[in-house]
Structure formats: C-alpha cells, structure tokens
GROMACS .gro file of C-alpha atoms in nm:
model
  286
    1MET     CA    1   0.989  -2.070   0.165
    2GLN     CA    2   0.720  -2.320   0.079
    3ARG     CA    3   0.476  -2.126  -0.134
    4LEU     CA    4   0.120  -2.201  -0.039
    5PRO     CA    5  -0.097  -2.371  -0.303
    6LEU     CA    6  -0.381  -2.168  -0.448
    7PRO     CA    7  -0.740  -2.232  -0.340
    8GLU     CA    8  -0.930  -2.454  -0.582
    9ALA     CA    9  -1.187  -2.179  -0.641
   10LEU     CA   10  -0.918  -1.942  -0.769
   11VAL     CA   11  -0.770  -2.210  -0.996
   12ALA     CA   12  -1.120  -2.278  -1.129
   13LYS     CA   13  -1.167  -1.909  -1.211
   14ALA     CA   14  -0.836  -1.905  -1.397
   15ARG     CA   15  -0.934  -2.213  -1.598
   16ALA     CA   16  -1.276  -2.072  -1.680
   17TYR     CA   17  -1.122  -1.749  -1.805
   18ALA     CA   18  -0.867  -1.940  -2.014
   19ALA     CA   19  -1.157  -2.134  -2.169
   20GLY     CA   20  -1.316  -1.809  -2.284
   21ASP     CA   21  -1.565  -1.760  -2.000
   22GLY     CA   22  -1.575  -1.386  -1.934
   23ALA     CA   23  -1.391  -1.070  -2.033
   24PRO     CA   24  -1.116  -0.902  -1.828
   25ALA     CA   25  -1.232  -0.637  -1.582
   26GLU     CA   26  -1.081  -0.290  -1.614
   27PRO     CA   27  -0.829  -0.242  -1.328
   28ARG     CA   28  -0.872   0.048  -1.089
   29ASP     CA   29  -0.564   0.244  -0.983
   30ALA     CA   30  -0.475   0.213  -0.615
   31ALA     CA   31  -0.197   0.301  -0.371
   32THR     CA   32  -0.087   0.124  -0.055
   33VAL     CA   33   0.172   0.234   0.201
   34VAL     CA   34   0.401   0.014   0.410
   35LEU     CA   35   0.434   0.210   0.734
   36LEU     CA   36   0.766   0.136   0.907
   37ARG     CA   37   0.916   0.172   1.250
   38PRO     CA   38   1.236   0.018   1.400
   39GLY     CA   39   1.211  -0.343   1.520
   40ALA     CA   40   1.434  -0.599   1.691
   41ARG     CA   41   1.573  -0.766   1.376
   42ALA     CA   42   1.408  -0.572   1.095
   43SER     CA   43   1.148  -0.301   1.051
   44GLU     CA   44   0.807  -0.341   1.209
   45LEU     CA   45   0.511  -0.296   0.974
   46TYR     CA   46   0.161  -0.167   1.038
   47LEU     CA   47  -0.105  -0.418   0.932
   48LEU     CA   48  -0.484  -0.422   0.910
   49ARG     CA   49  -0.700  -0.733   0.891
   50ARG     CA   50  -0.984  -0.662   0.649
   51GLN     CA   51  -1.341  -0.737   0.750
   52THR     CA   52  -1.443  -1.082   0.627
   53SER     CA   53  -1.749  -0.922   0.469
   54MET     CA   54  -1.536  -0.716   0.228
   55ALA     CA   55  -1.591  -0.806  -0.138
   56PHE     CA   56  -1.220  -0.784  -0.216
   57ALA     CA   57  -0.958  -0.963   0.000
   58GLY     CA   58  -1.200  -1.021   0.288
   59GLY     CA   59  -1.018  -1.149   0.600
   60MET     CA   60  -0.676  -1.077   0.451
   61CYS     CA   61  -0.404  -0.879   0.628
   62VAL     CA   62  -0.305  -0.569   0.430
   63PHE     CA   63  -0.123  -0.236   0.450
   64PRO     CA   64  -0.314   0.093   0.462
   65GLY     CA   65  -0.432   0.194   0.117
   66GLY     CA   66  -0.713   0.208  -0.132
   67GLY     CA   67  -0.834   0.326  -0.469
   68VAL     CA   68  -0.747   0.659  -0.629
   69ASP     CA   69  -1.026   0.913  -0.592
   70PRO     CA   70  -1.101   1.146  -0.888
   71ARG     CA   71  -1.018   1.445  -0.667
   72ASP     CA   72  -0.666   1.304  -0.613
   73PHE     CA   73  -0.599   1.432  -0.966
   74ASP     CA   74  -0.652   1.794  -0.854
   75ASP     CA   75  -0.361   1.986  -1.008
   76GLU     CA   76  -0.440   2.290  -0.790
   77LEU     CA   77  -0.268   2.112  -0.500
   78VAL     CA   78   0.065   2.175  -0.672
   79ASP     CA   79  -0.032   2.516  -0.812
   80ARG     CA   80  -0.126   2.640  -0.465
   81GLY     CA   81   0.209   2.540  -0.316
   82LEU     CA   82   0.070   2.251  -0.112
   83TRP     CA   83   0.322   2.000  -0.251
   84ALA     CA   84   0.675   1.955  -0.107
   85GLY     CA   85   0.944   1.709  -0.213
   86PRO     CA   86   1.000   1.540  -0.550
   87SER     CA   87   0.785   1.691  -0.825
   88PRO     CA   88   0.502   1.503  -0.999
   89ALA     CA   89   0.736   1.468  -1.298
   90GLU     CA   90   0.999   1.299  -1.080
   91TRP     CA   91   0.734   1.072  -0.931
   92ALA     CA   92   0.615   0.983  -1.281
   93THR     CA   93   0.964   0.848  -1.355
   94ARG     CA   94   0.976   0.654  -1.027
   95LEU     CA   95   0.626   0.511  -1.065
   96GLY     CA   96   0.646   0.435  -1.437
   97CYS     CA   97   0.338   0.635  -1.536
   98ASP     CA   98   0.232   0.976  -1.665
   99GLU     CA   99   0.262   1.287  -1.450
  100ALA     CA  100  -0.110   1.330  -1.374
  101ARG     CA  101  -0.143   0.972  -1.255
  102ALA     CA  102   0.175   0.997  -1.049
  103ARG     CA  103   0.041   1.306  -0.872
  104ALA     CA  104  -0.288   1.129  -0.801
  105LEU     CA  105  -0.114   0.816  -0.672
  106VAL     CA  106   0.101   1.013  -0.427
  107CYS     CA  107  -0.207   1.201  -0.306
  108ALA     CA  108  -0.400   0.876  -0.268
  109ALA     CA  109  -0.113   0.718  -0.074
  110VAL     CA  110  -0.103   1.003   0.178
  111ARG     CA  111  -0.481   1.039   0.199
  112GLU     CA  112  -0.551   0.667   0.245
  113THR     CA  113  -0.278   0.634   0.507
  114PHE     CA  114  -0.437   0.913   0.710
  115GLU     CA  115  -0.786   0.771   0.662
  116GLU     CA  116  -0.688   0.417   0.769
  117SER     CA  117  -0.424   0.478   1.037
  118SER     CA  118  -0.448   0.848   1.137
  119VAL     CA  119  -0.085   0.893   1.025
  120LEU     CA  120  -0.036   1.209   0.819
  121LEU     CA  121   0.264   1.266   0.593
  122ALA     CA  122   0.234   1.644   0.587
  123GLY     CA  123   0.373   1.944   0.770
  124ALA     CA  124   0.362   2.320   0.806
  125SER     CA  125   0.662   2.346   0.573
  126ALA     CA  126   0.889   2.128   0.360
  127ASP     CA  127   1.107   2.072   0.669
  128GLU     CA  128   0.834   1.992   0.922
  129VAL     CA  129   0.588   1.711   0.982
  130VAL     CA  130   0.272   1.710   1.191
  131ALA     CA  131   0.358   1.579   1.538
  132ASP     CA  132   0.015   1.473   1.667
  133THR     CA  133  -0.312   1.384   1.494
  134THR     CA  134  -0.505   1.242   1.789
  135GLY     CA  135  -0.729   1.540   1.867
  136ASP     CA  136  -1.103   1.552   1.799
  137ASP     CA  137  -1.052   1.815   1.528
  138TRP     CA  138  -0.812   1.586   1.340
  139GLU     CA  139  -1.056   1.299   1.370
  140ALA     CA  140  -1.335   1.514   1.227
  141ASP     CA  141  -1.118   1.593   0.925
  142ARG     CA  142  -1.018   1.229   0.885
  143VAL     CA  143  -1.385   1.125   0.879
  144ALA     CA  144  -1.467   1.399   0.630
  145LEU     CA  145  -1.187   1.281   0.400
  146GLU     CA  146  -1.298   0.921   0.433
  147SER     CA  147  -1.658   1.010   0.344
  148ARG     CA  148  -1.537   1.229   0.054
  149GLU     CA  149  -1.703   1.536   0.206
  150LEU     CA  150  -1.357   1.697   0.212
  151SER     CA  151  -1.089   1.684  -0.058
  152LEU     CA  152  -0.721   1.645   0.022
  153THR     CA  153  -0.647   1.984  -0.134
  154ALA     CA  154  -0.909   2.161   0.080
  155PHE     CA  155  -0.790   1.977   0.391
  156LEU     CA  156  -0.426   2.080   0.343
  157GLU     CA  157  -0.516   2.438   0.252
  158ARG     CA  158  -0.745   2.481   0.550
  159ARG     CA  159  -0.474   2.359   0.788
  160SER     CA  160  -0.190   2.546   0.611
  161LEU     CA  161  -0.002   2.222   0.546
  162VAL     CA  162   0.207   2.090   0.259
  163LEU     CA  163   0.214   1.732   0.136
  164ARG     CA  164   0.555   1.584   0.231
  165THR     CA  165   0.607   1.363  -0.074
  166ASP     CA  166   0.973   1.321   0.023
  167LEU     CA  167   0.860   1.103   0.314
  168LEU     CA  168   0.740   0.839   0.067
  169GLY     CA  169   0.948   0.588  -0.125
  170ALA     CA  170   0.841   0.392  -0.435
  171TRP     CA  171   0.866   0.016  -0.384
  172SER     CA  172   0.678  -0.206  -0.632
  173GLY     CA  173   0.369  -0.245  -0.851
  174TRP     CA  174   0.115  -0.526  -0.873
  175LEU     CA  175  -0.174  -0.583  -1.112
  176THR     CA  176  -0.454  -0.820  -1.009
  177PRO     CA  177  -0.459  -1.136  -1.228
  178ILE     CA  178  -0.660  -1.102  -1.546
  179PHE     CA  179  -0.920  -1.362  -1.449
  180GLU     CA  180  -1.032  -1.186  -1.128
  181PRO     CA  181  -1.366  -0.999  -1.143
  182ARG     CA  182  -1.230  -0.713  -0.926
  183ARG     CA  183  -0.894  -0.585  -1.039
  184TYR     CA  184  -0.653  -0.322  -0.909
  185ARG     CA  185  -0.335  -0.173  -1.046
  186THR     CA  186  -0.161  -0.106  -0.714
  187TRP     CA  187   0.152   0.094  -0.649
  188PHE     CA  188   0.329   0.003  -0.322
  189PHE     CA  189   0.499   0.283  -0.128
  190VAL     CA  190   0.709   0.277   0.191
  191ALA     CA  191   0.718   0.543   0.466
  192ARG     CA  192   0.857   0.579   0.817
  193LEU     CA  193   0.612   0.652   1.100
  194PRO     CA  194   0.668   1.024   1.171
  195GLU     CA  195   0.815   1.106   1.510
  196GLY     CA  196   0.542   1.187   1.763
  197GLN     CA  197   0.259   1.039   1.560
  198VAL     CA  198   0.080   0.719   1.660
  199THR     CA  199  -0.133   0.480   1.460
  200ARG     CA  200  -0.495   0.437   1.565
  201ASP     CA  201  -0.755   0.171   1.487
  202VAL     CA  202  -0.986   0.396   1.286
  203SER     CA  203  -1.062   0.214   0.961
  204THR     CA  204  -1.417   0.086   0.921
  205GLU     CA  205  -1.286  -0.170   0.671
  206SER     CA  206  -1.064  -0.353   0.924
  207SER     CA  207  -1.147  -0.587   1.213
  208SER     CA  208  -0.808  -0.546   1.386
  209VAL     CA  209  -0.477  -0.365   1.346
  210TRP     CA  210  -0.127  -0.425   1.482
  211TRP     CA  211   0.246  -0.369   1.439
  212ALA     CA  212   0.465  -0.671   1.364
  213ASP     CA  213   0.823  -0.749   1.269
  214ALA     CA  214   0.841  -0.797   0.891
  215LEU     CA  215   1.008  -1.140   0.913
  216ASP     CA  216   0.774  -1.255   1.190
  217VAL     CA  217   0.486  -1.180   0.953
  218VAL     CA  218   0.651  -1.390   0.681
  219GLU     CA  219   0.671  -1.681   0.926
  220ASP     CA  220   0.309  -1.631   1.028
  221VAL     CA  221   0.204  -1.660   0.664
  222GLU     CA  222   0.416  -1.971   0.616
  223GLU     CA  223   0.254  -2.132   0.919
  224GLN     CA  224  -0.091  -2.014   0.801
  225ARG     CA  225  -0.154  -1.820   1.120
  226VAL     CA  226  -0.251  -1.515   0.913
  227GLN     CA  227  -0.379  -1.476   0.559
  228MET     CA  228  -0.215  -1.248   0.304
  229MET     CA  229  -0.233  -1.202  -0.066
  230PRO     CA  230   0.100  -1.283  -0.238
  231PRO     CA  231   0.200  -0.919  -0.308
  232THR     CA  232   0.161  -0.833   0.062
  233TRP     CA  233   0.366  -1.118   0.207
  234LEU     CA  234   0.631  -1.088  -0.064
  235THR     CA  235   0.660  -0.722   0.032
  236CYS     CA  236   0.703  -0.822   0.397
  237LEU     CA  237   0.980  -1.061   0.294
  238ASP     CA  238   1.145  -0.796   0.078
  239VAL     CA  239   1.132  -0.521   0.341
  240GLY     CA  240   1.255  -0.768   0.602
  241GLN     CA  241   1.591  -0.790   0.424
  242TYR     CA  242   1.680  -0.438   0.540
  243ALA     CA  243   1.795  -0.359   0.893
  244ASP     CA  244   1.570  -0.062   0.965
  245PRO     CA  245   1.339   0.197   0.809
  246SER     CA  246   1.633   0.415   0.704
  247ALA     CA  247   1.778   0.127   0.501
  248VAL     CA  248   1.439   0.056   0.342
  249LEU     CA  249   1.395   0.419   0.239
  250ALA     CA  250   1.751   0.433   0.105
  251GLU     CA  251   1.673   0.131  -0.113
  252ALA     CA  252   1.348   0.291  -0.229
  253ARG     CA  253   1.533   0.597  -0.357
  254GLY     CA  254   1.695   0.380  -0.622
  255ARG     CA  255   1.382   0.193  -0.730
  256THR     CA  256   1.147   0.249  -1.020
  257VAL     CA  257   0.819   0.060  -1.038
  258GLU     CA  258   0.750  -0.204  -1.301
  259MET     CA  259   0.393  -0.332  -1.281
  260PHE     CA  260   0.372  -0.713  -1.247
  261MET     CA  261   0.065  -0.928  -1.310
  262PRO     CA  262   0.084  -1.279  -1.155
  263GLU     CA  263  -0.032  -1.579  -1.357
  264VAL     CA  264  -0.138  -1.924  -1.237
  265THR     CA  265   0.137  -2.180  -1.293
  266ALA     CA  266   0.173  -2.550  -1.206
  267ASP     CA  267   0.396  -2.638  -0.910
  268GLY     CA  268   0.428  -3.010  -0.853
  269GLU     CA  269   0.082  -3.140  -0.774
  270GLY     CA  270  -0.072  -2.796  -0.716
  271PHE     CA  271  -0.081  -2.445  -0.856
  272ILE     CA  272   0.082  -2.119  -0.748
  273LEU     CA  273   0.094  -1.761  -0.872
  274SER     CA  274   0.402  -1.660  -1.068
  275THR     CA  275   0.654  -1.434  -0.894
  276PRO     CA  276   0.852  -1.129  -1.014
  277PRO     CA  277   1.216  -1.219  -1.086
  278ARG     CA  278   1.345  -1.002  -0.800
  279TYR     CA  279   1.176  -1.229  -0.545
  280VAL     CA  280   1.294  -1.567  -0.677
  281SER     CA  281   1.623  -1.566  -0.483
  282LEU     CA  282   1.450  -1.443  -0.165
  283LEU     CA  283   1.205  -1.730  -0.185
  284ALA     CA  284   1.479  -1.984  -0.257
  285ALA     CA  285   1.675  -1.863   0.048
  286ARG     CA  286   1.385  -1.950   0.279
   0.00000   0.00000   0.00000
C-alpha cells in the first residue's frame, strides 16, 4: 500500500508544536464500533461520511461512535442486572484500563451505535437480542438518548432489556496525535449486525451512510475516492484479512488493547503518520 502523504497544514501544526507553540490538549475518551455483516470476499462494514461542517474529521468516513458521556459511568446499570456478558473487570483487562472506565466505554459503544445506526446490542435476556428497532417508539427513544434526555440505564430498565456486552469484541486503541487541538483516546470495538436488525441513516452528524466490503474500502482510500483518517482505514485493512464476521470476532476474543499515538515521520520527500507494529506487514503486503 502506498501510504498517502500528510496535508501540509497538518505537518505545519506538528512542526509548530515541536517548536514549543502550544500545550497538548487533554484527550477525551471515546468508543467506536465496526459493525460487520458477511460480504463476498471479506466482511462488509457500516460507514458514515461526517458532515464537512464538523469541527473534528469533517468529510471523513468513519464507523459509528463518539465520546463517553458522564452517565455512561453509571454503576447502577450493573447493580440492577442490566448487564450481560463479560464483567466490567474482564473488560478492563481487554481494554487496558480501570474497571469504571471499561464499563463506561462498553456503554458508550452500545449507546453510540444505537444513536448513529439504530442498531441495538441488547436483548430481553442474556440469550436474546432485539430483532427490530424500526418502530416509531424505538426512534423516540433513540432521539432521547442522542439528546441526553434519556440515560442508557433508564432506557434499558424501561424496556426490560440487558446490555449484551458479549456481542462486542475489543479490537484496538488510538490516541489523537499530541499536536492536534482536539484529541480523543478512542477504543475500537467490533460487532456483528444482529439478525433481523437493519441499519438506518439517522445520525445528524453524517451526510451519507453505506455498507462496503472492507477491502474495497481500502482500495477506495488508496485511490482517494473516499477520505479516512489512518486509524479507520488501517482497521478496514485489518478486518479485511478475516473471511467473515465470525472470524473477526474470534480474533477479537484474543486481543487486548494497547493505546497507540501516531507521530509525524519523514517518508522520502513527504511525511506520514507512524504505524503500530502489527500493521507494518499488512501495509508491506499491499
């Protein structure tokens, strides 16, 4: 793969920071979910193109996700029996963080996925998953969650649902470069589209949404037909190495997250962002 050179404006920001111009911004915790369904040669992924007016990653293609909300830390969700699957302590080991943050990240992953795609990783019991979220009543709840009028705990309790944390897999972690004015510490999750559920174009932050084969997306980025931030297209490349969603989730069960912060490095006549070691061979094989 020919890695695309960085825009001059980004290189200029990195140089200015290195020269002592500015202090690092405090990163905000975030979660993003790679929704999967079977494809012709690899899994298909659900993508959103962010509005060009967005302050962060405007015009970029992304996975559903967003920042952790303070109410995602609500420990009553577990105490009230609304949590199914691996415990917060197990997730803390997988995600490489403390238990409270792990619980909040899992909640944010499920909440943001529902808010941005109408896909809900929850069910009436630990063995069930909601089959349809297209009704007007579901949409009203989705809007209430998105506007923060409704908490995830209250939503699940009102509908007698449990969070199906076993439907998520931990994949990777990325920290926005230190010279950026808006920074996120983002945990990447993977999840299969539940049977019976459908994605819907509901996010106010996106201009379009679509499903695409993971390796087709990689080629689109290479040919500059779509724009993606490096963590997103490297994730597409990574996920594209596995035959189907089941294989991706099997791989996720053995992963623990190590947060990686890219740095600007010279590459011939231009500059690129550094890459985690696990992706070096994948890039070389392109």
